[in-house]
XYZ file of C-alpha atoms in Angstrom:
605
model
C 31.787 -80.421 -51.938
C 29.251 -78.240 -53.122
C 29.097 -74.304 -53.928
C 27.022 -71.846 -55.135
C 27.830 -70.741 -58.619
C 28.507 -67.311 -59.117
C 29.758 -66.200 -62.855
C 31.939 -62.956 -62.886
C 30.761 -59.610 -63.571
C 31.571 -56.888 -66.140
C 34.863 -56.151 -64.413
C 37.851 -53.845 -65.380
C 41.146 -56.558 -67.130
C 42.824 -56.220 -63.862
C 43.415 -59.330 -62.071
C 41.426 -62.971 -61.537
C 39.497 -64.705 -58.658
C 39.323 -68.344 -59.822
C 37.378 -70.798 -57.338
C 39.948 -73.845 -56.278
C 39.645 -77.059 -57.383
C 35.853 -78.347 -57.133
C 34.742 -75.086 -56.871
C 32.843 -72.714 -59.671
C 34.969 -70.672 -61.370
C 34.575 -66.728 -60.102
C 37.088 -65.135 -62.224
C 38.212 -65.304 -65.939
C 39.773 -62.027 -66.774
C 43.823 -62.098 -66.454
C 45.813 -58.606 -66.081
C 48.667 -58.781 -68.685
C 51.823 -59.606 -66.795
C 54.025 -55.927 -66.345
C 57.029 -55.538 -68.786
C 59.339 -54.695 -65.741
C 57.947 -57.585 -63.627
C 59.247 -56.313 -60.105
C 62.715 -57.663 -59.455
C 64.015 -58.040 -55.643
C 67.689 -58.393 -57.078
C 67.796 -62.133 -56.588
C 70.165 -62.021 -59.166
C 73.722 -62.077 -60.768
C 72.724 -60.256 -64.272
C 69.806 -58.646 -65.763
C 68.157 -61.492 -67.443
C 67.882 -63.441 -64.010
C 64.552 -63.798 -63.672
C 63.286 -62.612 -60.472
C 62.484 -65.023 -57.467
C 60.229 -63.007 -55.751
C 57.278 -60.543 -56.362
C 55.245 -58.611 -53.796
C 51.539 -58.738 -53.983
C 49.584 -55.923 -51.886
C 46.675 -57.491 -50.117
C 44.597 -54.458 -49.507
C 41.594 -55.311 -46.761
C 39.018 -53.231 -44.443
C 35.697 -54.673 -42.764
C 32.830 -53.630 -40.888
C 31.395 -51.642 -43.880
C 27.867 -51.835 -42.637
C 26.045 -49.961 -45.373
C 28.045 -46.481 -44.770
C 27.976 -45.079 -48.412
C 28.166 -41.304 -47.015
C 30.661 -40.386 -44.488
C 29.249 -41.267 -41.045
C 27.855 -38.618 -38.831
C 29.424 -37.175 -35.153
C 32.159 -39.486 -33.029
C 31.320 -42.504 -35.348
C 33.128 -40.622 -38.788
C 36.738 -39.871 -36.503
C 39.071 -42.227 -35.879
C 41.943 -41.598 -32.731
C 45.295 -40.971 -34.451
C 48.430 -40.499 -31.941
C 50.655 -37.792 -32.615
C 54.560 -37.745 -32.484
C 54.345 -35.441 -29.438
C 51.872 -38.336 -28.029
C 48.697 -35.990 -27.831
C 45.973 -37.604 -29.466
C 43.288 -36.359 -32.218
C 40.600 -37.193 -33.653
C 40.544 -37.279 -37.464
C 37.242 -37.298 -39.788
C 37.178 -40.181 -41.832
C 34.745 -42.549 -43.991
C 32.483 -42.454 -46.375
C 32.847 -44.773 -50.234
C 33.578 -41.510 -52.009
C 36.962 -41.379 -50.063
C 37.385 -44.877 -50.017
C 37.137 -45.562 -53.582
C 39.641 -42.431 -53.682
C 42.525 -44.653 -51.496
C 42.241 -48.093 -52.828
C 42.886 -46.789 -56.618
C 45.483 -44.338 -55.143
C 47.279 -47.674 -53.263
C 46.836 -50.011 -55.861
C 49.023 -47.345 -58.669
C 52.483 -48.725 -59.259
C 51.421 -52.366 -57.998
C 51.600 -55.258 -60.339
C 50.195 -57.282 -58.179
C 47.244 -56.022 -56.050
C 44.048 -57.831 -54.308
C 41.502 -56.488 -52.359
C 39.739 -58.159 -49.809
C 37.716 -57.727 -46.707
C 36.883 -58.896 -43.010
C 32.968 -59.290 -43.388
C 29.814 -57.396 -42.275
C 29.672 -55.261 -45.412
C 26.182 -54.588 -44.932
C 23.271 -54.700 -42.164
C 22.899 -51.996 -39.460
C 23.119 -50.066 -42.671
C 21.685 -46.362 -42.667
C 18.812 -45.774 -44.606
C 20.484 -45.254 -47.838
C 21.447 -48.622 -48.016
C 19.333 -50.287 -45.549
C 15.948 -48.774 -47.078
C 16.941 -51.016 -50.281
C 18.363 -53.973 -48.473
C 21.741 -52.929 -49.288
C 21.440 -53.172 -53.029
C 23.856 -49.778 -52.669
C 26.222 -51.047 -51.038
C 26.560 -54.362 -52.758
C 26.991 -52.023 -56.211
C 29.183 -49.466 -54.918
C 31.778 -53.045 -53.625
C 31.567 -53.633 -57.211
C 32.711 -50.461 -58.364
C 35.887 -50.256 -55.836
C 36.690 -53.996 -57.192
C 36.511 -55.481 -53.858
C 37.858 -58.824 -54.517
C 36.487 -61.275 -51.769
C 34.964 -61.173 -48.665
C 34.101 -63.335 -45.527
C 30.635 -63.015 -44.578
C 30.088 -61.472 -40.986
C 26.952 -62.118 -38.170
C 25.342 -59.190 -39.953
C 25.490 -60.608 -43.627
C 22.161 -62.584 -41.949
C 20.315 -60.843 -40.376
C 17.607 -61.613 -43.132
C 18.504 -64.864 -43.273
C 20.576 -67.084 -45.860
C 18.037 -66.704 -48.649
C 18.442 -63.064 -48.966
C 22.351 -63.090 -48.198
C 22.429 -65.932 -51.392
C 20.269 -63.065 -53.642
C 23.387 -60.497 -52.759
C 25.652 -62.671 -54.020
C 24.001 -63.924 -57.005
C 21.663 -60.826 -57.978
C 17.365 -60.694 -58.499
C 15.386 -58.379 -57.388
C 13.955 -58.056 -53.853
C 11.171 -60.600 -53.587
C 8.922 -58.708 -51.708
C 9.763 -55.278 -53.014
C 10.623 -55.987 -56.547
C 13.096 -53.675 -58.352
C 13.981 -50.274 -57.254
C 14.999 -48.804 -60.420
C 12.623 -49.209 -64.078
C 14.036 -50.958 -65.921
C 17.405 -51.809 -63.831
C 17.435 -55.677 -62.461
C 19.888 -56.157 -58.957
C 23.032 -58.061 -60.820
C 24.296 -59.851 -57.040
C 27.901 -59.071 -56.216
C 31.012 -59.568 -58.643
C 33.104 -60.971 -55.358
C 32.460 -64.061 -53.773
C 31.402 -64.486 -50.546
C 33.048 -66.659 -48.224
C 31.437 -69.036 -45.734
C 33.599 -72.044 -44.849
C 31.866 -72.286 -41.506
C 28.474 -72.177 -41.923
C 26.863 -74.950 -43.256
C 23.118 -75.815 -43.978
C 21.940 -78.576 -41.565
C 19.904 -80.452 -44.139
C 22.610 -81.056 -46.307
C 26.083 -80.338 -44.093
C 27.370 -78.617 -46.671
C 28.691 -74.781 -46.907
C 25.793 -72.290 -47.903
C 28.561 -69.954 -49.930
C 31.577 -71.133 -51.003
C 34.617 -71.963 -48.345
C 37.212 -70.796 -50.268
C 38.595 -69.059 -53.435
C 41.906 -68.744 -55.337
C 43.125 -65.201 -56.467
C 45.562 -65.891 -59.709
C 47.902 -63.840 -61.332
C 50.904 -64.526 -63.754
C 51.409 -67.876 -62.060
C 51.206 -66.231 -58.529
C 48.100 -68.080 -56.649
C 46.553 -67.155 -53.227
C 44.391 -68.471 -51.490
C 41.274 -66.624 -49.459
C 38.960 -68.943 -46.683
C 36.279 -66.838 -44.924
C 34.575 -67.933 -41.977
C 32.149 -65.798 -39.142
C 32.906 -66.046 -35.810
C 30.949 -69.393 -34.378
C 28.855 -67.622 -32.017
C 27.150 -65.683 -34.952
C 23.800 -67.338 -33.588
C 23.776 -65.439 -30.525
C 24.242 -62.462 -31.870
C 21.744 -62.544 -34.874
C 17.722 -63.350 -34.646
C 16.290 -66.921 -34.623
C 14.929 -66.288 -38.171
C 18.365 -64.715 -39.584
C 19.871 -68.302 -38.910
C 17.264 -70.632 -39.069
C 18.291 -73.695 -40.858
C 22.082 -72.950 -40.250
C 25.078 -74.516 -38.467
C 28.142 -72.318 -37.271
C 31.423 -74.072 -36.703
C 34.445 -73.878 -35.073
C 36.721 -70.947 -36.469
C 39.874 -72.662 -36.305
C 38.838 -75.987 -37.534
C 37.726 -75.275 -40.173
C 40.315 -72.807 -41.157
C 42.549 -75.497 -40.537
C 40.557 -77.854 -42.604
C 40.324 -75.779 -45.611
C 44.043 -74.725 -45.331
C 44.963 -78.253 -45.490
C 43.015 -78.591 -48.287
C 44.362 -75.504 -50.426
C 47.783 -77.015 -49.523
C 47.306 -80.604 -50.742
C 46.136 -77.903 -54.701
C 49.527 -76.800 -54.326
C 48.086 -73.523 -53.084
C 50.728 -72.364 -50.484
C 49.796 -69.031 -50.013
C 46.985 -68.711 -47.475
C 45.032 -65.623 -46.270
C 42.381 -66.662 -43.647
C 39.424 -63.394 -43.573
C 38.110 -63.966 -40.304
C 34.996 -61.768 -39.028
C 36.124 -61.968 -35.190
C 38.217 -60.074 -33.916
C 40.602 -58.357 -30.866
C 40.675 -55.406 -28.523
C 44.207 -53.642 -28.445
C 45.564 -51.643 -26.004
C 44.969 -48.122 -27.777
C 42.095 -46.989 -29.628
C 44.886 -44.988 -31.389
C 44.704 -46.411 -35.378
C 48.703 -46.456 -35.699
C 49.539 -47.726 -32.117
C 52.160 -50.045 -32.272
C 50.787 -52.689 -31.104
C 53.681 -55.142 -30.928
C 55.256 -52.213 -28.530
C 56.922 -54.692 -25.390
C 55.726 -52.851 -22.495
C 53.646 -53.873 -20.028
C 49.670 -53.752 -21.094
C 50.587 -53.592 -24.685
C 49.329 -55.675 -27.168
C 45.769 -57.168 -28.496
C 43.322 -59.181 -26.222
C 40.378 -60.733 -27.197
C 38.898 -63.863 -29.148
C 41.230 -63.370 -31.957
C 44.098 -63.655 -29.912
C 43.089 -67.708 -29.332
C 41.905 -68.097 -32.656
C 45.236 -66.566 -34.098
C 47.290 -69.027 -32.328
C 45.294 -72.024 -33.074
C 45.547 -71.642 -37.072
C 47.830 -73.611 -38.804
C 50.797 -72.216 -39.812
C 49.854 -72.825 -43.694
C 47.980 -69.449 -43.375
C 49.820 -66.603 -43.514
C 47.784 -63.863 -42.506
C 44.810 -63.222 -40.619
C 42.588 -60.122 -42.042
C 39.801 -59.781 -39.393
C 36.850 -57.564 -38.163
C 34.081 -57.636 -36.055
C 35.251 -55.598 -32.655
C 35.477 -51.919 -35.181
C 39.186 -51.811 -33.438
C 42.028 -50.745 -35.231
C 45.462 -52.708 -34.867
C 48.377 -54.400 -36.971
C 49.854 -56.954 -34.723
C 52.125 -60.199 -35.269
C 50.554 -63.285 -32.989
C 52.778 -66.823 -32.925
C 51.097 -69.286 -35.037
C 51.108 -72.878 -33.248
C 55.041 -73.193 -34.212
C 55.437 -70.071 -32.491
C 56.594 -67.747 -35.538
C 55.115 -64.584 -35.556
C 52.111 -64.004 -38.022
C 50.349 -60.910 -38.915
C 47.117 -60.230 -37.900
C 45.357 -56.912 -38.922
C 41.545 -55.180 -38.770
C 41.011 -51.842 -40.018
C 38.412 -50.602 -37.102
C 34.713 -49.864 -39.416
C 32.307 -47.607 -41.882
C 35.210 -47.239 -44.071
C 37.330 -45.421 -42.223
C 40.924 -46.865 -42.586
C 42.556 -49.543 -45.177
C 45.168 -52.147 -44.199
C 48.229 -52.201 -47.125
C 50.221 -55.577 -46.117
C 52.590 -56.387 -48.412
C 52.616 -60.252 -49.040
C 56.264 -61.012 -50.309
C 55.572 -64.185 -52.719
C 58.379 -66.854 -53.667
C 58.066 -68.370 -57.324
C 60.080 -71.190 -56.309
C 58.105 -72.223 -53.228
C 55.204 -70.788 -53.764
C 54.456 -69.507 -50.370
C 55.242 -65.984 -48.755
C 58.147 -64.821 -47.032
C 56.547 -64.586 -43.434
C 59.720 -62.388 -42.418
C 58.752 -59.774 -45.527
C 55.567 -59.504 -44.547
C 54.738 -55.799 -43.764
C 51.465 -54.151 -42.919
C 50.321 -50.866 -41.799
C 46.470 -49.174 -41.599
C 45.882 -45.797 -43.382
C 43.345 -43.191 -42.631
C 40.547 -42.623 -45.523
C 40.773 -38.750 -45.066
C 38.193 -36.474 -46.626
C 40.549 -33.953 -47.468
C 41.160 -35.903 -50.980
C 39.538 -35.778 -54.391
C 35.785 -38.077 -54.300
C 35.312 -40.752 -56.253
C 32.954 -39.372 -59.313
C 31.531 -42.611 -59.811
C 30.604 -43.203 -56.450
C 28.942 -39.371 -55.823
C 26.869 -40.290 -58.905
C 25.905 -43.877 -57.146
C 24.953 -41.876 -53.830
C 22.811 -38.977 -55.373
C 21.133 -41.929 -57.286
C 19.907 -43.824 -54.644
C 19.508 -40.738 -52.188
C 17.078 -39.734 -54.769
C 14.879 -42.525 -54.055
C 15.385 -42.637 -50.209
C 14.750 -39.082 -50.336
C 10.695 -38.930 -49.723
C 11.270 -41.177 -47.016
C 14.864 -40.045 -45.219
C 14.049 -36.380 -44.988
C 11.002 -36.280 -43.088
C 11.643 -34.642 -39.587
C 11.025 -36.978 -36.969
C 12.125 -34.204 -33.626
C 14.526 -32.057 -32.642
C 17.643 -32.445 -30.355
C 19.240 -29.592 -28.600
C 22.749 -31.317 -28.487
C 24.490 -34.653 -29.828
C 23.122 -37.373 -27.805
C 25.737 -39.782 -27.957
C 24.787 -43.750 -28.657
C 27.960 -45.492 -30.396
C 30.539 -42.897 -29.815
C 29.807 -42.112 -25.650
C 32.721 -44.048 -23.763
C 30.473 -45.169 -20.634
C 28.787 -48.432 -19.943
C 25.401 -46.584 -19.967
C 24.850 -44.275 -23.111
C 22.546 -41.338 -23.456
C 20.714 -42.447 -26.021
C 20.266 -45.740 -24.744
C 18.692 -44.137 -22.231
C 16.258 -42.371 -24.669
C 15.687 -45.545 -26.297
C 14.550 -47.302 -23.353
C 12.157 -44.579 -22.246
C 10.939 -44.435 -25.706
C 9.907 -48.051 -25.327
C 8.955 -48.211 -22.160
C 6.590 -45.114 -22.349
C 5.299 -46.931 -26.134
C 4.321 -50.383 -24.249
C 3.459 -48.774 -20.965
C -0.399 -48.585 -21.851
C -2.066 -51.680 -20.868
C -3.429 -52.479 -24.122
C 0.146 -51.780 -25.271
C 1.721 -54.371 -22.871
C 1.861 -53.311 -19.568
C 5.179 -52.627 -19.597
C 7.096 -51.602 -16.415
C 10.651 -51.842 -17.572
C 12.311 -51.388 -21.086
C 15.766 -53.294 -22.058
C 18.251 -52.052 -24.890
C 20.924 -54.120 -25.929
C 23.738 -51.527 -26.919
C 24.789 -53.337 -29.945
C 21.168 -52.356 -31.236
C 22.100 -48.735 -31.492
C 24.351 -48.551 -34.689
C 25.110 -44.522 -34.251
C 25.129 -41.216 -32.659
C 22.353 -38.377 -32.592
C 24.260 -35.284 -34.363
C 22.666 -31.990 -33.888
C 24.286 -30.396 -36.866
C 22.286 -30.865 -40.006
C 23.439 -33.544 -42.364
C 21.612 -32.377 -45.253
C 18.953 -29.092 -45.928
C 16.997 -30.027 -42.763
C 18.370 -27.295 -40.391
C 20.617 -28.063 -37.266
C 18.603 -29.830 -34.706
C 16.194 -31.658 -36.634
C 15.919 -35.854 -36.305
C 15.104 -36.649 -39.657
C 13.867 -40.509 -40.273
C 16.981 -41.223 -42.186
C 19.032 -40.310 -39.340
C 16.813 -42.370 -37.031
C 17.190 -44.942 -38.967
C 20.702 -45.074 -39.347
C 20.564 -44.740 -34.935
C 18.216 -48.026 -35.109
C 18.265 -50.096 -38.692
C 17.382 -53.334 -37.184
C 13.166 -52.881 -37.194
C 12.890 -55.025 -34.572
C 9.701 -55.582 -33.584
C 8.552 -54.526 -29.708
C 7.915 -57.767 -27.557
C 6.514 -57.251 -23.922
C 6.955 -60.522 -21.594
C 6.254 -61.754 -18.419
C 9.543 -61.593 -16.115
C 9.813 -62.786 -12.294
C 12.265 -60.506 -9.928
C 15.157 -63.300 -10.183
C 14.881 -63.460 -13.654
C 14.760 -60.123 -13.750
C 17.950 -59.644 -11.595
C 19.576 -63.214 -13.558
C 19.377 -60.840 -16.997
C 21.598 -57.683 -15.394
C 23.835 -60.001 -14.524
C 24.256 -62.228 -17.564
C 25.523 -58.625 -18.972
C 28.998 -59.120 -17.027
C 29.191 -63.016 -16.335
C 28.623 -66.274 -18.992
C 29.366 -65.581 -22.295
C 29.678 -61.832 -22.014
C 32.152 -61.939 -18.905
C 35.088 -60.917 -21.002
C 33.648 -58.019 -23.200
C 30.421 -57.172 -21.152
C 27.004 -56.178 -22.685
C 25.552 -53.204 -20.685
C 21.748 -53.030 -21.516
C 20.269 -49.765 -21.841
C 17.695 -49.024 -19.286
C 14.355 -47.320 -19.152
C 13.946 -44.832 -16.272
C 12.990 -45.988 -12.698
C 15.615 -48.614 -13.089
C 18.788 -48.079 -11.212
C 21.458 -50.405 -9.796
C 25.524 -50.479 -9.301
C 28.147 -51.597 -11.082
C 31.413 -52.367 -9.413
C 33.986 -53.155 -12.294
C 36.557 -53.865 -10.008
C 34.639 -56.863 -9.113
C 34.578 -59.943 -11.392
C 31.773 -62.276 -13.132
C 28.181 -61.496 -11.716
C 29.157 -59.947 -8.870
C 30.055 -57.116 -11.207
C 26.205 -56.176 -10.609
C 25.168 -55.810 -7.001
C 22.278 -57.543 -6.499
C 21.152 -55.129 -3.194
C 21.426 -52.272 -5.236
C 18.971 -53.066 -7.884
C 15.858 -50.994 -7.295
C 13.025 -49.889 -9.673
C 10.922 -46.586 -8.826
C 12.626 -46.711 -5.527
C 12.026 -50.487 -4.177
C 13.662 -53.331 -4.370
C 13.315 -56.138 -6.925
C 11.135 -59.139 -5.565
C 12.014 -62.276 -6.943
C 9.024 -63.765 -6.760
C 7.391 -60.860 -8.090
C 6.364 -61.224 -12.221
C 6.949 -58.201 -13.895
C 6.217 -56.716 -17.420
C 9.352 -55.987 -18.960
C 9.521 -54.442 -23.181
C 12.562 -55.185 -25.276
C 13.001 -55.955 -28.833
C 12.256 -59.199 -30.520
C 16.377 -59.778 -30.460
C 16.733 -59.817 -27.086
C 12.969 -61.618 -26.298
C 14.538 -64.534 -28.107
C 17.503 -64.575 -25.697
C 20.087 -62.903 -27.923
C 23.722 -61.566 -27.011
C 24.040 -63.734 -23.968
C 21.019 -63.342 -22.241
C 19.681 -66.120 -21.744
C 16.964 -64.693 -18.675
C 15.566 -63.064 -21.175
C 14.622 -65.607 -23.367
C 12.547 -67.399 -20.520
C 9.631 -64.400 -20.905
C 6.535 -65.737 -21.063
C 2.795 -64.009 -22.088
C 4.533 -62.550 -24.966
C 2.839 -59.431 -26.848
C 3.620 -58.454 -29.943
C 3.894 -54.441 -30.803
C 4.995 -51.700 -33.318
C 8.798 -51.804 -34.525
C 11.500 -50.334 -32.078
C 11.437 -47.869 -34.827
C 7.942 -46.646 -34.774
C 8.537 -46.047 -31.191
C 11.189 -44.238 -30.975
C 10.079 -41.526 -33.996
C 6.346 -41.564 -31.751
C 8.694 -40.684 -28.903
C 10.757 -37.840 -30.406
C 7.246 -36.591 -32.186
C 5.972 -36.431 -28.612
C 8.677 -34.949 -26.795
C 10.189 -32.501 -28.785
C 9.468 -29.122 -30.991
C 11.513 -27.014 -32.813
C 11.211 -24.863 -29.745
C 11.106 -26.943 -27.324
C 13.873 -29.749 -28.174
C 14.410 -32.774 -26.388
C 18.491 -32.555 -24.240
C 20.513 -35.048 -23.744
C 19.516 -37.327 -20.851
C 21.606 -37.632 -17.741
C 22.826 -41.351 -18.508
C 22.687 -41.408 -14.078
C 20.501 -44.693 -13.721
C 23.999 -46.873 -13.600
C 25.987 -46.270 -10.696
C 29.611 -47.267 -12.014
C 32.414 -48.183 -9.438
C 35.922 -48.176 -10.890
């Protein structure tokens, strides 16, 4: 088995990440071992050594690049009260987050920190604009300790995700700083399941081995399989996803057979449970309760020689217990995204066996509130690199008279995907632009909310690029295809039915479009075909029509497979460039551009 070599860091004495067996080594720095080594009475007299210690596995996932505390409905997270009302609390941001892990990790002889995957990508500008150098430094700085890689740890591909982990400068854009070369992350990244097709082998390393004192756990990472549907062609050219729990499995065996018992499995798929509320209970019995989702399959599926499942993916919130294949409950926890919560599970370990006390295992997720001290070290790392982005993120791009809501609206259809659409549409409409008559927007493109208030100096209402940016990170390029009518038609459905019947994908539509959707139908018939009209008439199927989405969706991504099938493709500007040429040309200072109606999707309940 082969793995990328990846020498530690300068990192503070305070624990070890050695690769297992066959693996480079990742860690040689060794905490000293506590005077009162933590004692769970096992017992008869005071120089009965203990047979237990507790190890905290602190974890969190779905970073994406969110160095500052995230703007509008995307910085809250839903927090039940004891009365049962429900609030909304502001959360996020690395300065806060730094704050809470060295806060937990006081008083802990034993503490690792590891996390679910998609650390960066969809990043806002601050880290995005340097391809997420930033955020790579500031995990450093926190002492992450491992993490899976997630779909969006390739979106440029495996050659950039390899110069992450092992440092250089951007080969295109060089260095960012004079005299300051990109050093790579001091964590490994884990990629048990993705595996390069020329050789077979994993591109990252499958597995690590955290060591303390004698006390050894081990960490496999793996994506969910279906990463390649979700990220472009080029982002996963030359790559092979496998099976989750396979390979889990595999690896677990193999960590066993080391005489490494304990087993954490950081998966980036994850679950949907049954309140958005971060400290719902979500092994509550009543009816409705619970997680659903892929994780819920996976979880059960994964040998019992893993002991807990950190996860990510889905930005949901929960701390559940899901049977393992022998049917004893296992713990399975996500800390919804942007840095907004921790998970602190404590992992009881047994010197004798080896392995953790399922039984002991305890877990809960904690809000990173912004009403505690910031981390110095990380403001200084923010107004460094804001600095730079400055020139760029600042410049006003239009003006808003409200929040226009694009992750945070609740509905299938979202304002701004609405605005997005007619941005592209309008951009491509010109014949020597395309032709366009129709614009698609796949929702998971739109990574955040339009906030009116200001975020820095610019004055309340004012788009700045940044902010754009952060709403669109992706620069996708424009593609304008050929489409018939039943193609056409074949794509709105594909949003409910195949591979996106269980958690559908509502595309964002460009005005002139409308159609129903009756949710309390099931598969494709979740779109009704009759209704489907654009400006006013009815969809021909043998008609060819000229439809603009991004290059993502052109190449058939998140399920739609219709879309793929475009043909006389046209290449134009970046989804970017048209939406700031749309908010430049619809919107002063005076005049500012309100949120749109989000009425072109009839929705039946």
């Amino acid at each position: 088995m082969s793995a990328t070599s990846h020498p530690q860091k300068n990192r503070a004495p305070r624990r070890v990440l050695a690769a297992a067996a066959g693996l480079a080594t990742v860690g040689a720095l060794v905490a000293a071992m506590p005077a009162d080594a933590h004692d769970r009475g096992h017992g008869h007299g005071h120089h009965q050594p203990s047979r237990t210690v507790d190890v905290q596995l602190l974890s969190f996932n779905d970073l994406h690049g969110n160095l500052e505390p995230p703007a509008g409905s995307a910085g809250t997270v839903s927090e039940t009260r004891a009365d049962g009302t429900v609030t909304s609390v502001p959360a996020g941001g690395v300065e806060y987050l730094a704050t809470s892990l060295r806060k937990a990790r006081k008083g802990h002889a034993y503490s690792v920190t590891a996390a679910g995957g998609d650390m960066v990508g969809a990043s806002p500008l601050l880290s995005g604009l340097f391809h997420d150098e930033p955020t790579i430094e500031a995990l450093n700085k926190i002492d992450l300790d491992v993490t899976a890689v997630g779909n969006h740890e390739f979106d440029e591909g495996a050659t950039e995700l390899a110069r992450l982990q092992n440092g250089g400068c951007h080969p295109v854009e060089g260095c960012y700083e004079k005299g300051k070369k990109f050093k790579g992350a001091d964590f490994p990244y884990l990629a048990a399941n993705v595996t390069s097709e020329k050789t077979g082998k994993p591109i990252l390393k499958p597995y690590t081995v955290w060591k303390k004192n004698g006390v050894k756990i081990g960490f496999i990472g793996v994506t969910l399989e279906g990463t390649p549907d979700i990220v472009t062609a080029n982002g996963v050219k030359g790559l092979k996803f496998h099976d989750e729990i396979e390979t889990v499995n595999k690896y677990a065996k193999e960590l066993d057979g080391q005489g490494v018992k304990s087993i954490v499995a950081l998966i980036h798929e994850g679950g949907a449970p049954a309140s958005t509320s971060y400290n719902y209970d979500c092994d509550s019995p009543g009816a409705g309760d619970g997680i659903s989702g892929p994780i819920v399959d996976i979880a059960k599926g994964i040998s019992p020689k893993v002991d807990a499942l950190v996860t990510g993916h889905t930005h949901q919130a929960y701390v559940c217990t899901v049977p393992d294949p022998s049917g004893k409950p296992r713990m399975v926890t996500s800390a919804a995204s942007f840095g907004k919560l921790y998970t602190d599970t404590t992992l009881t370990y047994d010197l004798r066996t080896k392995d953790i006390v399922r039984t002991s295992v305890k877990s809960a997720n904690h809000v990173v509130s912004r009403d505690q001290a910031k981390a110095t070290d990380m403001t200084k790392l923010i107004a460094r690199w804001n600095k730079l982005a400055a020139p760029i993120a600042n410049k006003p791009q239009g003006w808003i008279s409200a929040d226009i809501n694009g992750r945070g609206a609740t509905t299938p259809e979202l304002p701004l995907g609405d605005l997005i659409a007619d941005a592209q549409l309008e951009g491509l409409a010109p014949a020597d632009k395309g032709g366009a008559v129709v614009a698609f927007m796949n929702p998971g493109g739109i990574r955040a909310d339009l906030v009116y208030a200001a975020s820095g100096g610019e004055g309340d209402g004012v788009v700045t690029y940044g902010e754009a940016f952060t709403v669109q990170p992706f620069t996708n390029m424009m593609n304008v295809v050929d489409l018939t009518g039943a193609q056409l038609v074949a794509a709105l459905q594909q949003q409910v039915s195949g591979s996106n019947e269980a958690s559908p994908k509502i595309l964002q539509i460009s005005e002139g479009l409308t159609y129903t959707l009756d949710l309390t139908k099931s598969g494709a018939d979740r779109v009704v075909a009759g209704t489907i009209r654009l400006n006013g008439e009815a969809i021909d199927p043998a008609k060819t029509y000229r439809v603009a989405m991004n290059e993502f969706l052109a190449g058939g991504g998140d399920g739609f497979a219709a879309l793929g099938e475009g043909t006389n493709k046209l290449v134009g500007p970046s989804d970017l460039d048209v939406f700031n040429d749309y908010l430049a040309a619809h919107s002063t200072a005076t005049a500012p551009l309100a949120p749109p109606a989000a009425d072109r999707i009839t929705v039946v309940r």
